[in-house]
């Protein structure tokens, strides 16, 4: 029996069985052709079955699929870490690979906490955002603030000990630093766009102020760009606008091909672990970190991103989306939000979206609204016609 995600198994609707996927299309066993409007949880930026990524993986497969990084290394992981060091802004040069976004968040938090322990600091508090989502492992749930995902584990008390949640407002940020500043190890944010917490968008000035305060109070700034990285907000990385100390990437890292993630530290954080004292080492090592197939897919994915000017593609998606959504309104809609390759229609009552998934399916679109949010995060290779179809289906639901 398969235990499916985020679902009550007693009442689960049968999932669609996919037999083939190509470009932005999913093909079901019973003959449906669906445009994937959510890019398999926001990861498949080049679409499915991309010939060059397929070839990159096959080529590596002929050499070997995986060797551990404990005592061993290999060319794909070396090349990927070199590429990331060159490609990412500032001195975000030190790559710790892992197998999922949640684990990469764990690693980032562990780095920040141990960075402080290593320097003999007793700081013990983490600043995080209201409505944050950072994954489903335990520390990620603690810095997360989403009862809709983690209700079974309580909302306060023990679970949140040592974590302070604030809204994305500068006065609240300043107040938190004034109150907790000398106890803070780090602040972790999904920069500009909070995904699973409801596609909430906020201004870069909040991040700029966070950077200033982190400098002033000697606190590490962590950007969880698992969802926002690789262009989703219309910026290559939000880290291009404001430089964090630790950056977390996942999802689109491998073009959505193979679960892999990376926690990238700057020189200062790295130096905090370099010591003659063995207890200052970072004690973490997922079995599949730096998997050779994943690294090969990631290298090809980044090559395509640069070579085919994906930032232009994303600007086009944003322009078309703004054009198509202009003038759209409905009394049941609370707000329409658009940023880069993300559009969200937030309704006032979650019941308004009951049945939308089936409605979209019948019109050739795979959609997965959640709570009060109907959204699209399409693969960047989508054609104008396909994107207009997705947006039309979203609007038609209200007419
Ligand atoms: C911002 C953010 N961080 C972390 C994660 C967790 O990533 P994974 O599902 O690969 O563990 C997600 C997943 O949606 C995410 O959106």
CSV table of C-alpha atoms in Angstrom, one decimal, residues 143-368:
chain,number,residue,atom,x,y,z
A,143,UNK,CA,10.9,27.2,12.1
A,144,UNK,CA,7.8,26.7,10.0
A,145,UNK,CA,4.6,28.3,11.0
A,146,UNK,CA,1.9,26.4,9.3
A,147,UNK,CA,-0.8,24.7,11.2
A,148,UNK,CA,-2.3,23.4,8.0
A,149,UNK,CA,0.7,21.1,7.6
A,150,UNK,CA,1.9,20.5,11.0
A,151,UNK,CA,-1.2,20.6,13.2
A,152,UNK,CA,-0.7,17.2,14.6
A,153,UNK,CA,2.4,18.4,16.4
A,154,UNK,CA,0.9,21.4,18.2
A,155,UNK,CA,1.3,25.1,17.6
A,156,UNK,CA,3.1,26.4,20.6
A,157,UNK,CA,5.0,25.6,23.7
A,158,UNK,CA,7.6,22.8,23.5
A,159,UNK,CA,7.6,22.6,19.7
A,160,UNK,CA,8.4,26.3,19.2
A,161,UNK,CA,10.9,26.7,22.0
A,162,UNK,CA,13.7,28.9,20.9
A,163,UNK,CA,11.9,30.1,17.7
A,164,UNK,CA,10.3,33.5,17.4
A,165,UNK,CA,7.9,34.1,14.5
A,166,UNK,CA,7.3,37.6,13.1
A,167,UNK,CA,5.2,39.0,10.2
A,168,UNK,CA,7.0,40.3,7.1
A,169,UNK,CA,6.9,43.9,8.4
A,170,UNK,CA,9.9,46.0,9.1
A,171,UNK,CA,8.7,47.4,12.5
A,172,UNK,CA,8.1,43.8,13.7
A,173,UNK,CA,11.6,42.9,12.5
A,174,UNK,CA,13.2,45.8,14.3
A,175,UNK,CA,11.3,45.1,17.5
A,176,UNK,CA,12.4,41.4,17.4
A,177,UNK,CA,16.0,42.4,17.0
A,178,UNK,CA,15.8,44.9,19.8
A,179,UNK,CA,14.2,42.3,22.1
A,180,UNK,CA,16.2,39.2,21.1
A,181,UNK,CA,19.2,40.5,19.2
A,182,UNK,CA,21.9,39.3,21.5
A,183,UNK,CA,20.3,35.8,21.8
A,184,UNK,CA,19.8,35.3,18.1
A,185,UNK,CA,21.8,32.7,16.1
A,186,UNK,CA,20.0,33.3,12.8
A,187,UNK,CA,17.0,34.4,10.9
A,188,UNK,CA,15.6,32.1,8.3
A,189,UNK,CA,13.2,33.3,5.6
A,190,UNK,CA,11.7,32.2,2.3
A,191,UNK,CA,12.7,35.4,0.6
A,192,UNK,CA,10.1,37.5,-1.3
A,193,UNK,CA,7.7,34.6,-1.8
A,194,UNK,CA,6.3,32.3,0.9
A,195,UNK,CA,5.1,29.3,-1.0
A,196,UNK,CA,3.3,26.6,0.9
A,197,UNK,CA,2.1,29.2,3.5
A,198,UNK,CA,-0.1,30.7,0.8
A,199,UNK,CA,2.0,32.2,-2.1
A,200,UNK,CA,2.4,35.3,0.1
A,201,UNK,CA,4.6,38.0,-1.5
A,202,UNK,CA,6.5,40.7,0.3
A,203,UNK,CA,8.9,43.5,-0.4
A,204,UNK,CA,12.6,43.3,-0.8
A,205,UNK,CA,13.0,46.2,1.7
A,206,UNK,CA,12.2,43.7,4.5
A,207,UNK,CA,15.2,41.6,3.4
A,208,UNK,CA,17.4,44.6,3.1
A,209,UNK,CA,16.6,45.7,6.6
A,210,UNK,CA,17.1,42.1,7.8
A,211,UNK,CA,20.6,42.1,6.3
A,212,UNK,CA,21.4,45.4,8.0
A,213,UNK,CA,20.2,44.2,11.4
A,214,UNK,CA,22.0,40.8,11.0
A,215,UNK,CA,25.2,42.8,10.4
A,216,UNK,CA,24.6,45.0,13.3
A,217,UNK,CA,23.7,42.2,15.8
A,218,UNK,CA,26.1,39.6,14.4
A,219,UNK,CA,23.3,37.2,13.4
A,220,UNK,CA,23.4,34.8,10.4
A,221,UNK,CA,20.9,35.4,7.6
A,222,UNK,CA,19.5,32.2,6.0
A,223,UNK,CA,17.6,32.3,2.7
A,224,UNK,CA,15.5,29.2,2.0
A,225,UNK,CA,15.4,29.4,-1.8
A,226,UNK,CA,14.1,25.8,-2.2
A,227,UNK,CA,11.0,27.2,-3.9
A,228,UNK,CA,12.2,30.7,-5.0
A,229,UNK,CA,15.6,29.7,-6.5
A,230,UNK,CA,16.2,29.3,-10.2
A,231,UNK,CA,14.0,32.2,-11.3
A,232,UNK,CA,10.6,31.6,-9.7
A,233,UNK,CA,10.3,35.2,-8.3
A,234,UNK,CA,11.6,36.8,-11.6
A,235,UNK,CA,15.0,37.0,-10.0
A,236,UNK,CA,17.6,34.3,-10.8
A,237,UNK,CA,18.0,34.0,-7.0
A,238,UNK,CA,16.6,36.5,-4.4
A,239,UNK,CA,20.2,36.2,-3.1
A,240,UNK,CA,21.2,38.3,-6.1
A,241,UNK,CA,19.3,41.2,-4.5
A,242,UNK,CA,20.3,40.7,-0.9
A,243,UNK,CA,23.1,38.4,0.1
A,244,UNK,CA,22.5,35.8,2.8
A,245,UNK,CA,25.1,34.0,4.8
A,246,UNK,CA,23.6,30.6,4.1
A,247,UNK,CA,21.5,29.7,1.0
A,248,UNK,CA,19.4,26.6,0.6
A,249,UNK,CA,18.5,25.3,-2.8
A,250,UNK,CA,16.5,22.2,-3.8
A,251,UNK,CA,13.5,21.3,-6.1
A,252,UNK,CA,14.7,22.9,-9.4
A,253,UNK,CA,18.4,22.3,-8.7
A,254,UNK,CA,18.2,19.1,-10.8
A,255,UNK,CA,15.5,20.5,-13.1
A,256,UNK,CA,13.1,18.4,-10.9
A,257,UNK,CA,14.7,15.2,-12.1
A,258,UNK,CA,16.1,13.7,-8.9
A,259,UNK,CA,15.6,14.7,-5.3
A,260,UNK,CA,18.6,16.7,-4.4
A,261,UNK,CA,19.4,19.9,-2.5
A,262,UNK,CA,22.3,22.0,-1.4
A,263,UNK,CA,23.1,24.2,1.6
A,264,UNK,CA,25.6,26.8,0.5
A,265,UNK,CA,27.6,28.8,3.1
A,266,UNK,CA,29.7,31.9,2.8
A,267,UNK,CA,33.4,32.1,3.8
A,268,UNK,CA,32.6,33.4,7.3
A,269,UNK,CA,30.4,30.4,8.1
A,270,UNK,CA,32.9,28.0,6.6
A,271,UNK,CA,35.7,29.5,8.6
A,272,UNK,CA,33.7,29.0,11.7
A,273,UNK,CA,34.1,25.2,11.3
A,274,UNK,CA,37.8,25.2,10.3
A,275,UNK,CA,39.7,24.3,13.5
A,276,UNK,CA,42.2,22.0,15.1
A,277,UNK,CA,39.4,20.9,17.4
A,278,UNK,CA,37.6,17.9,15.9
A,279,UNK,CA,34.4,18.8,17.7
A,280,UNK,CA,34.1,21.8,15.5
A,281,UNK,CA,33.4,19.7,12.4
A,282,UNK,CA,29.9,19.6,10.9
A,283,UNK,CA,28.6,16.2,11.8
A,284,UNK,CA,26.1,15.5,9.0
A,285,UNK,CA,26.3,13.1,6.0
A,286,UNK,CA,23.2,11.9,4.1
A,287,UNK,CA,23.9,8.6,2.3
A,288,UNK,CA,23.0,10.1,-1.1
A,289,UNK,CA,24.6,13.5,-0.8
A,290,UNK,CA,26.3,14.5,-4.0
A,291,UNK,CA,24.6,11.6,-5.9
A,292,UNK,CA,26.3,11.5,-9.3
A,293,UNK,CA,23.1,11.2,-11.3
A,294,UNK,CA,21.6,14.2,-9.5
A,295,UNK,CA,24.8,16.3,-9.9
A,296,UNK,CA,24.9,15.4,-13.7
A,297,UNK,CA,21.2,16.5,-14.0
A,298,UNK,CA,21.9,19.7,-12.0
A,299,UNK,CA,24.9,20.6,-14.2
A,300,UNK,CA,22.9,20.2,-17.4
A,301,UNK,CA,19.9,22.0,-15.9
A,302,UNK,CA,22.1,25.1,-15.0
A,303,UNK,CA,23.7,25.0,-18.5
A,304,UNK,CA,20.2,25.1,-20.1
A,305,UNK,CA,19.1,27.8,-17.7
A,306,UNK,CA,22.0,30.0,-18.8
A,307,UNK,CA,22.2,29.0,-22.5
A,308,UNK,CA,18.5,29.4,-23.2
A,309,UNK,CA,18.1,32.7,-21.3
A,310,UNK,CA,15.6,31.4,-18.8
A,311,UNK,CA,15.3,34.8,-17.2
A,312,UNK,CA,13.8,36.1,-20.4
A,313,UNK,CA,11.4,33.1,-20.5
A,314,UNK,CA,10.3,33.9,-16.9
A,315,UNK,CA,9.8,37.6,-17.7
A,316,UNK,CA,7.6,36.6,-20.6
A,317,UNK,CA,5.6,34.3,-18.3
A,318,UNK,CA,5.1,37.2,-15.9
A,319,UNK,CA,4.1,39.6,-18.7
A,320,UNK,CA,1.6,37.2,-20.2
A,321,UNK,CA,0.2,36.4,-16.8
A,322,UNK,CA,-0.3,40.1,-15.9
A,323,UNK,CA,-1.9,40.7,-19.3
A,324,UNK,CA,-4.3,37.8,-18.9
A,325,UNK,CA,-5.2,38.5,-15.3
A,326,UNK,CA,-5.7,42.2,-15.9
A,327,UNK,CA,-9.3,43.2,-15.0
A,328,UNK,CA,-10.1,39.8,-13.5
A,329,UNK,CA,-12.1,40.1,-10.3
A,330,UNK,CA,-14.8,38.2,-8.5
A,331,UNK,CA,-16.6,38.8,-5.2
A,332,UNK,CA,-15.2,35.5,-4.0
A,333,UNK,CA,-11.6,36.5,-4.7
A,334,UNK,CA,-9.7,38.2,-2.0
A,335,UNK,CA,-6.6,38.9,-4.0
A,336,UNK,CA,-4.7,38.0,-7.2
A,337,UNK,CA,-0.9,37.9,-6.7
A,338,UNK,CA,1.7,37.6,-9.5
A,339,UNK,CA,5.5,37.4,-9.1
A,340,UNK,CA,7.8,36.1,-11.8
A,341,UNK,CA,6.6,32.5,-12.6
A,342,UNK,CA,4.0,32.4,-9.9
A,343,UNK,CA,0.4,33.4,-9.9
A,344,UNK,CA,-2.0,32.9,-7.1
A,345,UNK,CA,-5.8,33.6,-6.7
A,346,UNK,CA,-6.6,33.7,-3.1
A,347,UNK,CA,-10.3,33.3,-2.3
A,348,UNK,CA,-12.0,34.3,0.9
A,349,UNK,CA,-13.6,30.9,1.6
A,350,UNK,CA,-11.7,27.7,0.9
A,351,UNK,CA,-15.0,26.0,-0.1
A,352,UNK,CA,-15.0,28.2,-3.3
A,353,UNK,CA,-12.2,25.9,-4.6
A,354,UNK,CA,-14.0,22.6,-4.0
A,355,UNK,CA,-14.2,20.8,-7.3
A,356,UNK,CA,-11.7,23.0,-9.1
A,357,UNK,CA,-9.2,20.2,-9.5
A,358,UNK,CA,-11.7,18.1,-11.5
A,359,UNK,CA,-12.9,21.1,-13.4
A,360,UNK,CA,-9.3,21.8,-14.5
A,361,UNK,CA,-8.7,18.1,-15.3
A,362,UNK,CA,-11.7,18.1,-17.6
A,363,UNK,CA,-10.2,21.1,-19.5
A,364,UNK,CA,-6.7,19.5,-19.9
A,365,UNK,CA,-4.9,21.1,-16.9
A,366,UNK,CA,-3.4,19.5,-13.9
A,367,UNK,CA,-3.9,21.8,-10.9
A,368,UNK,CA,-3.6,21.2,-7.2
